[in-house]
Short mmCIF file of C-alpha atoms in Angstrom, two decimals:
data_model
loop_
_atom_site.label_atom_id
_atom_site.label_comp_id
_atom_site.label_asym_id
_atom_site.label_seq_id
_atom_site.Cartn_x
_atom_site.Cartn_y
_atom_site.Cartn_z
CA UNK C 30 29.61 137.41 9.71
CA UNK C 31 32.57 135.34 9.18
CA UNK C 32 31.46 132.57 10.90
CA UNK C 33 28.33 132.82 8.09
CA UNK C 34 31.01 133.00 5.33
CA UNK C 35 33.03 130.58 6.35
CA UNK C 36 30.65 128.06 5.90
CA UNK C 37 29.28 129.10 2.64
CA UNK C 38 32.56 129.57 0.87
CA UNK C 39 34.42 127.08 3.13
CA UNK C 40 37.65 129.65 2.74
CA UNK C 41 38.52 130.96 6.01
CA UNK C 42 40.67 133.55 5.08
CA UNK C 43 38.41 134.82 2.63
CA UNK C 44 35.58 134.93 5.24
CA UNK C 45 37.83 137.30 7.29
CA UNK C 46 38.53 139.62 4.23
CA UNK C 47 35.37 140.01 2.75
CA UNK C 48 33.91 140.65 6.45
CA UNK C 49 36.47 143.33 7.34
CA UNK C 50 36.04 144.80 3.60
CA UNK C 51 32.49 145.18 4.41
CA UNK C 52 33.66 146.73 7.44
CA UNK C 53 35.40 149.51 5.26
CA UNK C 54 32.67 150.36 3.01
CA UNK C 55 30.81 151.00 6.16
CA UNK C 56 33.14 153.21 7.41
CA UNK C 57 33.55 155.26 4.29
CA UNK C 58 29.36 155.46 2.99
CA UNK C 59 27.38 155.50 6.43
CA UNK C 60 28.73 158.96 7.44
CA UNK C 61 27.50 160.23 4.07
CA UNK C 62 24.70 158.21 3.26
CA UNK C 63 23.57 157.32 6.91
CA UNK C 64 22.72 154.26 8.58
CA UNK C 65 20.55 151.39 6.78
CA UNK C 66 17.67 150.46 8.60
CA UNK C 67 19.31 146.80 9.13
CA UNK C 68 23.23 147.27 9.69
CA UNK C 69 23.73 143.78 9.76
CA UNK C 70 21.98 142.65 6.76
CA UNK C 71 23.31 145.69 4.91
CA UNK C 72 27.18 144.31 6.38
CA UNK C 73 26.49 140.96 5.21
CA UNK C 74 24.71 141.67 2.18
CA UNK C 75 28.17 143.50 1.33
CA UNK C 76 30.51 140.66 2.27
CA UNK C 77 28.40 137.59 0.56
CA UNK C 78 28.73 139.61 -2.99
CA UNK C 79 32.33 140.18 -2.79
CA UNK C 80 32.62 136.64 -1.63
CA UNK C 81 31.05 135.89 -4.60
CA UNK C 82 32.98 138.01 -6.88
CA UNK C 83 36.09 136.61 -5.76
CA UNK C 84 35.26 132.87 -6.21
CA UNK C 85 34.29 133.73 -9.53
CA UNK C 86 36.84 135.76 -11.03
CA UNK C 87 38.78 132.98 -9.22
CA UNK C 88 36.54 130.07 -10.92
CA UNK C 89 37.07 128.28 -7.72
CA UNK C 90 34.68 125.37 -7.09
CA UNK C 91 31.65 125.80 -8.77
CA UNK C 92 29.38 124.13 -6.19
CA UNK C 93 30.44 127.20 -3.76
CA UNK C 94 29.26 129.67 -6.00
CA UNK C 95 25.69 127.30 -6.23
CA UNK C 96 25.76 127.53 -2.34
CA UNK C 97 27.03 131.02 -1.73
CA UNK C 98 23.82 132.66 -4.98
CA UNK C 99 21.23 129.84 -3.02
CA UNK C 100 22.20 131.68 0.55
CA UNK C 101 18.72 133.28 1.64
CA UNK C 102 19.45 137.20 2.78
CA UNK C 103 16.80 137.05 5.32
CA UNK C 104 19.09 133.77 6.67
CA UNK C 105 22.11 136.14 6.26
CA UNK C 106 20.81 138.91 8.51
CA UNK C 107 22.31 138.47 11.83
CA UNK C 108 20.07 141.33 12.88
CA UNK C 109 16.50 139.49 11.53
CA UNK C 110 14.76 136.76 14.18
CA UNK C 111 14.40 134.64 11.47
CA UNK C 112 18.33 134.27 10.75
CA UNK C 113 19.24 134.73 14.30
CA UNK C 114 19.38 131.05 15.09
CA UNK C 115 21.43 129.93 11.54
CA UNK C 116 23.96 132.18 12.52
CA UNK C 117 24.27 131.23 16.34
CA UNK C 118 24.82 127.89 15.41
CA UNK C 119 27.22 129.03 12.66
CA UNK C 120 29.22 130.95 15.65
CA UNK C 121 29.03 127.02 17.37
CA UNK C 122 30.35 125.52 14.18
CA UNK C 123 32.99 127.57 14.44
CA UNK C 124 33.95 126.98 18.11
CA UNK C 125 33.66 123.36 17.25
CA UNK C 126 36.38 124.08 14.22
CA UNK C 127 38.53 125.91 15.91
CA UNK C 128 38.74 123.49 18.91
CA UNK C 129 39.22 120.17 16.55
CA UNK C 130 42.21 117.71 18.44
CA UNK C 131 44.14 117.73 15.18
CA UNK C 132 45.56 121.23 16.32
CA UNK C 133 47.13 121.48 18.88
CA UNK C 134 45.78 122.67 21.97
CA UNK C 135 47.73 126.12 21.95
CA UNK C 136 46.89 126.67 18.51
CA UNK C 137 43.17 126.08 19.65
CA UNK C 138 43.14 128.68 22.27
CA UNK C 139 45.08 131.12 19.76
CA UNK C 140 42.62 130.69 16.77
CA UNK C 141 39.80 130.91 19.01
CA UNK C 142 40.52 134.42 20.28
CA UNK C 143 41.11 135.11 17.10
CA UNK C 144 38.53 133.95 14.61
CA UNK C 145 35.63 133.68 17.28
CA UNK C 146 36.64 136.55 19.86
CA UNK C 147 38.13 138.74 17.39
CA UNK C 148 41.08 139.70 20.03
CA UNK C 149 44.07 141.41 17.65
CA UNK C 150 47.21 139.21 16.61
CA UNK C 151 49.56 141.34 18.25
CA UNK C 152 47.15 140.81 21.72
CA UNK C 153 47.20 137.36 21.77
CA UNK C 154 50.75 137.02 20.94
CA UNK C 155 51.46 139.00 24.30
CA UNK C 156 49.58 136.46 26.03
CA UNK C 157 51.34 133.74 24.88
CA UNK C 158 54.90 135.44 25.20
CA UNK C 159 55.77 135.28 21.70
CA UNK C 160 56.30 137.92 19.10
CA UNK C 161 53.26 138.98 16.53
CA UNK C 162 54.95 137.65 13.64
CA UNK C 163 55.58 134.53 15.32
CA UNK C 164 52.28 134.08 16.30
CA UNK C 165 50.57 135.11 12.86
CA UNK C 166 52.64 132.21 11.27
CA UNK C 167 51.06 129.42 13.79
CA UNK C 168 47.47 130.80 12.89
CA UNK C 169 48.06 130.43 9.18
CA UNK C 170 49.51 127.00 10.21
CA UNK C 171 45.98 126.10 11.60
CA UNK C 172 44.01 127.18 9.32
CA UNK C 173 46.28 125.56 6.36
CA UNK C 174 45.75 121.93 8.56
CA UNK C 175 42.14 122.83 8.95
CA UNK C 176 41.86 123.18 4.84
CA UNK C 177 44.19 120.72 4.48
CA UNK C 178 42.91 117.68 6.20
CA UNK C 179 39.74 118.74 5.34
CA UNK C 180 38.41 118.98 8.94
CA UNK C 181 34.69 119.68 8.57
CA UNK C 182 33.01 123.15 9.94
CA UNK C 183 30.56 121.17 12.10
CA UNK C 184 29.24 120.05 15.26
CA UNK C 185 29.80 116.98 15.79
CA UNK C 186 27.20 114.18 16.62
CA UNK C 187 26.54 110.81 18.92
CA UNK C 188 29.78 109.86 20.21
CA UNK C 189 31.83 112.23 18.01
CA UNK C 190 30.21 115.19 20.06
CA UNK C 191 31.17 113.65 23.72
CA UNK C 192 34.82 112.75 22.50
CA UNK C 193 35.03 116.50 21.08
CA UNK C 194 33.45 118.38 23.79
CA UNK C 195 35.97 117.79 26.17
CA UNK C 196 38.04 119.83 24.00
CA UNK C 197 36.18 122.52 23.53
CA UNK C 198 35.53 123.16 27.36
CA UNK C 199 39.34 122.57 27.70
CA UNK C 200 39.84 125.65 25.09
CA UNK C 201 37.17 127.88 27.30
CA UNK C 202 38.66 127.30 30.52
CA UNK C 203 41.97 128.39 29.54
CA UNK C 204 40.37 131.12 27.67
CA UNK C 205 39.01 132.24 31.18
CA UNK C 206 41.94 131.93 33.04
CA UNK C 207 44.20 133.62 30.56
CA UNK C 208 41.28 136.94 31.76
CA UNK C 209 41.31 136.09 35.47
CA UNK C 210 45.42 135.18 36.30
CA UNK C 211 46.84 138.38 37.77
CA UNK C 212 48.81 139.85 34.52
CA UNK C 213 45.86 138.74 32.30
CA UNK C 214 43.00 140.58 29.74
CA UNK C 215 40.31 140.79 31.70
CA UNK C 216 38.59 141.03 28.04
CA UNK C 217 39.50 137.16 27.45
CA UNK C 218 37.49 135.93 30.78
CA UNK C 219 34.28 138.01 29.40
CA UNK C 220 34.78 136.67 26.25
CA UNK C 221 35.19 133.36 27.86
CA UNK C 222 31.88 133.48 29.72
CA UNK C 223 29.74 134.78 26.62
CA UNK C 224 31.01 131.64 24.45
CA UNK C 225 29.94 129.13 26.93
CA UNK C 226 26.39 130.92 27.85
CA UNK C 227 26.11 130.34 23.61
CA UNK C 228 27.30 126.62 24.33
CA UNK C 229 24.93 126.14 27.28
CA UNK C 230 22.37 127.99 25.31
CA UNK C 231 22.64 125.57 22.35
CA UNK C 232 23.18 122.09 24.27
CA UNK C 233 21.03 121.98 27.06
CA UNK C 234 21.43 119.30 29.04
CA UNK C 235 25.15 118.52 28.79
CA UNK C 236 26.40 119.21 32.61
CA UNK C 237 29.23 120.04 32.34
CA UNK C 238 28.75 123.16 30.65
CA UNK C 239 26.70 124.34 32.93
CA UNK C 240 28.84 123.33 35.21
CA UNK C 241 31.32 125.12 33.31
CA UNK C 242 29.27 128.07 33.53
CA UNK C 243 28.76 128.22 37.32
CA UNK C 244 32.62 128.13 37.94
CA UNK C 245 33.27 131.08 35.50
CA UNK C 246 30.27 133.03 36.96
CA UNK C 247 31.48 131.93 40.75
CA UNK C 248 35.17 133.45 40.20
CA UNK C 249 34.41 135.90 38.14
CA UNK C 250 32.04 137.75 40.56
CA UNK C 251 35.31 138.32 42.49
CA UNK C 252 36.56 140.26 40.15
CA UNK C 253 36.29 143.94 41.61
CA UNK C 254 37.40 143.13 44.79
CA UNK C 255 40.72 141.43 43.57
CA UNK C 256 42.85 144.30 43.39
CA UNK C 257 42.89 147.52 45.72
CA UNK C 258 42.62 151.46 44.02
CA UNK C 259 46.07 151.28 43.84
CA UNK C 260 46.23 147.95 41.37
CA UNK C 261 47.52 145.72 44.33
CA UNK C 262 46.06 142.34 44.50
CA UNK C 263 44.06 141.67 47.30
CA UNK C 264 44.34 137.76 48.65
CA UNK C 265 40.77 136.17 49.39
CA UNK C 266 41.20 136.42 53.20
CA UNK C 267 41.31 140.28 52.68
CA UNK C 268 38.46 140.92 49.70
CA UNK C 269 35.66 142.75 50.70
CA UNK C 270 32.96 140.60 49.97
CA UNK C 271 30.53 143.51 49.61
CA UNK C 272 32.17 144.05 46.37
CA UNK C 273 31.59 140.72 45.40
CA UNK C 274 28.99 140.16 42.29
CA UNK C 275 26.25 138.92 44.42
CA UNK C 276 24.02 138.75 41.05
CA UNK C 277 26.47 136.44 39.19
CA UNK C 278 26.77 134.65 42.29
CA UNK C 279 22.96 134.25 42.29
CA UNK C 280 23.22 133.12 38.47
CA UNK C 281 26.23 130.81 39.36
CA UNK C 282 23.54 128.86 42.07
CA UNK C 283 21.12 128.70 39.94
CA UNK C 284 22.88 127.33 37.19
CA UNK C 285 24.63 124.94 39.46
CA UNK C 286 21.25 123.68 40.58
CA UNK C 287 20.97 122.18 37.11
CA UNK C 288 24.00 120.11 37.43
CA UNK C 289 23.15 116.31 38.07
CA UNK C 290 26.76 114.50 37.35
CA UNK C 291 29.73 115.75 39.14
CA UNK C 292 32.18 116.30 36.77
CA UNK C 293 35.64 118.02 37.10
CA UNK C 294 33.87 121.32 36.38
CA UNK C 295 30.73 120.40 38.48
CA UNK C 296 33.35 119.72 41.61
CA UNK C 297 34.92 122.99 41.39
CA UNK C 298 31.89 124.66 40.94
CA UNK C 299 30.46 123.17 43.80
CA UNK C 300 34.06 124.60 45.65
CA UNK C 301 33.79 127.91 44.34
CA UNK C 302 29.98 128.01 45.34
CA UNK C 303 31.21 126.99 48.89
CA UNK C 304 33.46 129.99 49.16
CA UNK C 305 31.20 132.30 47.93
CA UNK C 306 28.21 131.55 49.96
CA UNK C 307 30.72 132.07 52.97
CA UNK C 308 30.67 135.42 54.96
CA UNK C 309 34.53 135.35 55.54
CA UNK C 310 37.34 133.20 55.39
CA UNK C 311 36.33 131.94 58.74
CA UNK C 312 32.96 131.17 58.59
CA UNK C 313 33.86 128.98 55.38
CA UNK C 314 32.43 125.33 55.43
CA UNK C 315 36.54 123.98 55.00
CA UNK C 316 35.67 120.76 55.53
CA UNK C 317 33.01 120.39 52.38
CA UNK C 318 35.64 122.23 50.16
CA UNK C 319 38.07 119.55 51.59
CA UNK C 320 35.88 116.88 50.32
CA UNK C 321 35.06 118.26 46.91
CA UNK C 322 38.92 118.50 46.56
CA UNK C 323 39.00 114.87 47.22
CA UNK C 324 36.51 114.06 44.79
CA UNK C 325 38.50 116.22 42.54
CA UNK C 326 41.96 114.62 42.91
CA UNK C 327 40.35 111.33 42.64
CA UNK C 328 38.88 112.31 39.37
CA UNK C 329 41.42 114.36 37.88
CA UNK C 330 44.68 114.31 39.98
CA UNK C 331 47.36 116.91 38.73
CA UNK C 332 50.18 118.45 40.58
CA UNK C 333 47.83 122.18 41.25
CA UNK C 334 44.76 119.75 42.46
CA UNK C 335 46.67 118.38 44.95
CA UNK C 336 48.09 121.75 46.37
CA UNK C 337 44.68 123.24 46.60
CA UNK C 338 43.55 119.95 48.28
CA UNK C 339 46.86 120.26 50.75
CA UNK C 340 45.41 124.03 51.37
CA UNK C 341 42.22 123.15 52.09
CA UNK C 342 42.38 120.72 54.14
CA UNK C 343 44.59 123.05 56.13
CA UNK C 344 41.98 124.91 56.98
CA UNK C 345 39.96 122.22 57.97
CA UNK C 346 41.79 119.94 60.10
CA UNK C 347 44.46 122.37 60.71
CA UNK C 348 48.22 123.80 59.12
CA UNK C 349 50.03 119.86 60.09
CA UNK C 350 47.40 118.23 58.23
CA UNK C 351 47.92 120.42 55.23
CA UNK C 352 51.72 120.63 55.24
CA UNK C 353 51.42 116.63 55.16
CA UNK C 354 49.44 116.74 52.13
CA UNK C 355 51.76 118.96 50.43
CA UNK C 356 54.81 117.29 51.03
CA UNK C 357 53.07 114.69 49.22
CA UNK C 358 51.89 116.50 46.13
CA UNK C 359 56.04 118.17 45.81
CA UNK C 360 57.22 114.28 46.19
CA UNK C 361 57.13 113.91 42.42
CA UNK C 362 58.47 117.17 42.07
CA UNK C 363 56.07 118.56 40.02
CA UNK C 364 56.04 121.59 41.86
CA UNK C 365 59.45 122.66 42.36
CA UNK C 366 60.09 126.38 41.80
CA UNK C 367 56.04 127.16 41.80
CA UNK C 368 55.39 129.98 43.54
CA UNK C 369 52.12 129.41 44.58
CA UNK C 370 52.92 125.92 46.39
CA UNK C 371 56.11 128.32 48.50
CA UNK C 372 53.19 130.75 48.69
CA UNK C 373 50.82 127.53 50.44
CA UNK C 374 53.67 126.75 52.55
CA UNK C 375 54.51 129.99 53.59
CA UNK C 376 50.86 130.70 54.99
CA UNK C 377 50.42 127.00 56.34
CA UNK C 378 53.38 127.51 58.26
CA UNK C 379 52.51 131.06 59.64
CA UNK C 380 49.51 129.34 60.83
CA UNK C 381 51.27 126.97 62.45
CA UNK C 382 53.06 129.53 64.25
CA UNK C 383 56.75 129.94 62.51
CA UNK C 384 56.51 133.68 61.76
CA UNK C 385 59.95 133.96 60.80
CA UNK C 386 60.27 130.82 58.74
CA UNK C 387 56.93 131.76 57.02
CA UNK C 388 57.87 135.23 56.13
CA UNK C 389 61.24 133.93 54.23
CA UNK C 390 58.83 131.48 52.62
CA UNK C 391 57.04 134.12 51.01
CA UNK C 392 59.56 136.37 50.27
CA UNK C 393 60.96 133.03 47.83
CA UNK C 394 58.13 132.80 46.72
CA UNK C 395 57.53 136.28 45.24
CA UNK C 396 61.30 136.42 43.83
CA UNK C 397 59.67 133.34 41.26
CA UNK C 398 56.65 134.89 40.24
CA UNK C 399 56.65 136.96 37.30
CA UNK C 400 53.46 139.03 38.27
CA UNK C 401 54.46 142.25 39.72
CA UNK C 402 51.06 142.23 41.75
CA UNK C 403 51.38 139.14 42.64
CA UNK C 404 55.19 139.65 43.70
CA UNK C 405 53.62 143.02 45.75
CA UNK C 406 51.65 141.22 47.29
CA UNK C 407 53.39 138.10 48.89
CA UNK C 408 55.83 140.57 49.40
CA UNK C 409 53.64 142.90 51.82
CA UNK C 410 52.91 139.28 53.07
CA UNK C 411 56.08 138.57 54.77
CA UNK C 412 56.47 142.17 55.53
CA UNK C 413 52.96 141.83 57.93
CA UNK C 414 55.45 138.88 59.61
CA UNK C 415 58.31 140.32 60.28
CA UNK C 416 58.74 141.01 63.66
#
């Protein structure tokens, strides 16, 4: 609905009030006068006339009021097949607005759980640390630059549309991980995964959202077995793989099949498809992950890339070769106080042998994380090393 009325009256915040007005009147006539027979067209039906009525007691840009009395109903209906497809692609518009690189790329993420996920203010300000109020004021920011510089609700075309997309899968991933990091909403990873099944849906043919895709349906499978019944997280060594997803993991394969260009999504895919087609820790094929991290480091280096590389590879060639590789990734210092490279260390280095060293390593590393399950657990980590 708002996606619909945003591009009809162009007015985002109207969209949003005339949608949750709707809303109301629902609330107050269906348990009187019952149910329509089409919700959604009855919803919309609602929203588009007091659109309507407020742009013209408002006698605000006549050629919106010609659009908004021209809008078919039928087209309106998100509940009819024949409007089904306008307002998918009016949901894609939207992603596509919300994403545009003249915000910036917090303010992205932030209207996008907003507008398109419908997550509450006061949710999404938890997630970013900040207080509601704070976070209400740089939404009405981005939608004031959005009206302001006139950025058009649109998907963009030719080479607009490649320089763009980027972007948008940028938005996504963090969307994900924000729903899969240990202190996250798991609700922001689902919502994550149904708004790039739309983009995949829509854009066939672009790899790496499928790619995308794969990698979201790979780690998320994972989910139930991350954390024990008493909220504990579980380390990948000690998941039971039964509880894996083995039908998203099926999905993820098949998905991944359709990938022809290795992108930066298409190599971790292709990782995360390694581990889970593994039986155990042990009987993982190190050495290909190894190799898609190169791939990956050579494509996108970063600071984390090259401490998952560093951990791979010591697992395939053994804990020297991987403590080599991350001394070189902390030489820039990049990853000073980051609990997960002390964490890398610390289970290199029990590998190698140094129990003792190893278990102070960990315990370090869980006084700098934040996450009290991830604290627990590095925690009960050294505590399995002491002697």
């Amino acid at each position: 609905m708002v996606a619909t009325l945003i591009r009809v009256t162009g007015d985002w915040t109207l969209a949003e009030d005339c949608a949750q007005e709707a809303l109301v009147q629902a609330l107050q006539r269906w348990p009187a006068e019952g149910v329509p027979a089409n919700p959604a067209g009855w919803l919309m039906t609602v929203a588009r006339n007091r659109a309507t009525d407020v742009l013209r007691r408002a006698a605000v840009e006549r050629r919106k009021l010609h659009e908004l009395a021209a809008y078919p109903p039928a087209v309106a209906d998100p509940g009819a097949p024949d409007g089904e497809e306008e307002v998918v692609d009016d949901r894609l518009r939207l992603i596509f607005t919300c994403c545009h690189p003249a915000l910036a790329l917090e303010a992205r993420v932030a209207l996008t759980l907003r507008t398109i996920c419908g997550i509450p203010t006061a949710d999404i300000a938890r997630a970013f640390l900040v207080s509601e109020s704070t976070m209400t004021r740089r939404l009405t920011r981005a939608k004031t630059k959005i009206a302001d510089a006139r950025i058009p609700y649109r998907v963009p075309s030719g080479p607009a549309l490649a320089e763009r997309l980027p972007g948008v899968l940028a938005v996504l991933y963090l969307l994900f991980t924000r729903g899969y990091d240990t202190d996250g909403e798991p609700a922001f990873a689902d919502e994550a995964i149904r708004l790039v099944r739309l983009l995949d849906a829509l854009m066939p043919g672009e790899s790496e959202i499928s790619a995308l895709l794969a990698l979201f349906l790979f780690q998320h499978s994972r989910r139930a077995a991350r954390r024990d019944a008493g909220g504990d997280l579980v380390p990948l060594d000690r998941q039971d793989r039964a509880r894996w997803d083995h039908a998203a993991i099926a999905e993820g394969r098949a998905v991944l099949g359709r990938v022809r260009e290795d992108g930066p999504y298409a190599l971790q895919a292709r990782i995360a498809a390694t581990h889970a087609a593994a039986t155990s820790v042990e009987t993982t094929d190190w050495p290909a992950i190894a190799a898609w991290y190169d791939a990956l480091a050579a494509r996108t280096p970063s600071p984390v890339v090259a401490l998952n590389r560093a951990v791979a590879h010591g697992y395939a060639y053994g804990p020297a070769a991987g403590l080599a590789l991350l001394a070189e990734a902390r030489a820039g210092g990049a990853l000073d106080g980051y609990p997960l490279a002390l964490a890398a260390e610390a289970d290199l280095t029990a590998r190698g042998g140094d129990r003792e060293r190893a278990a102070a390593l960990f315990r370090r590393a869980a006084a700098r994380t934040h996450a009290e399950p991830e604290r627990r657990a590095l925690l009960d980590r050294a505590a399995d090393l002491d002697p």
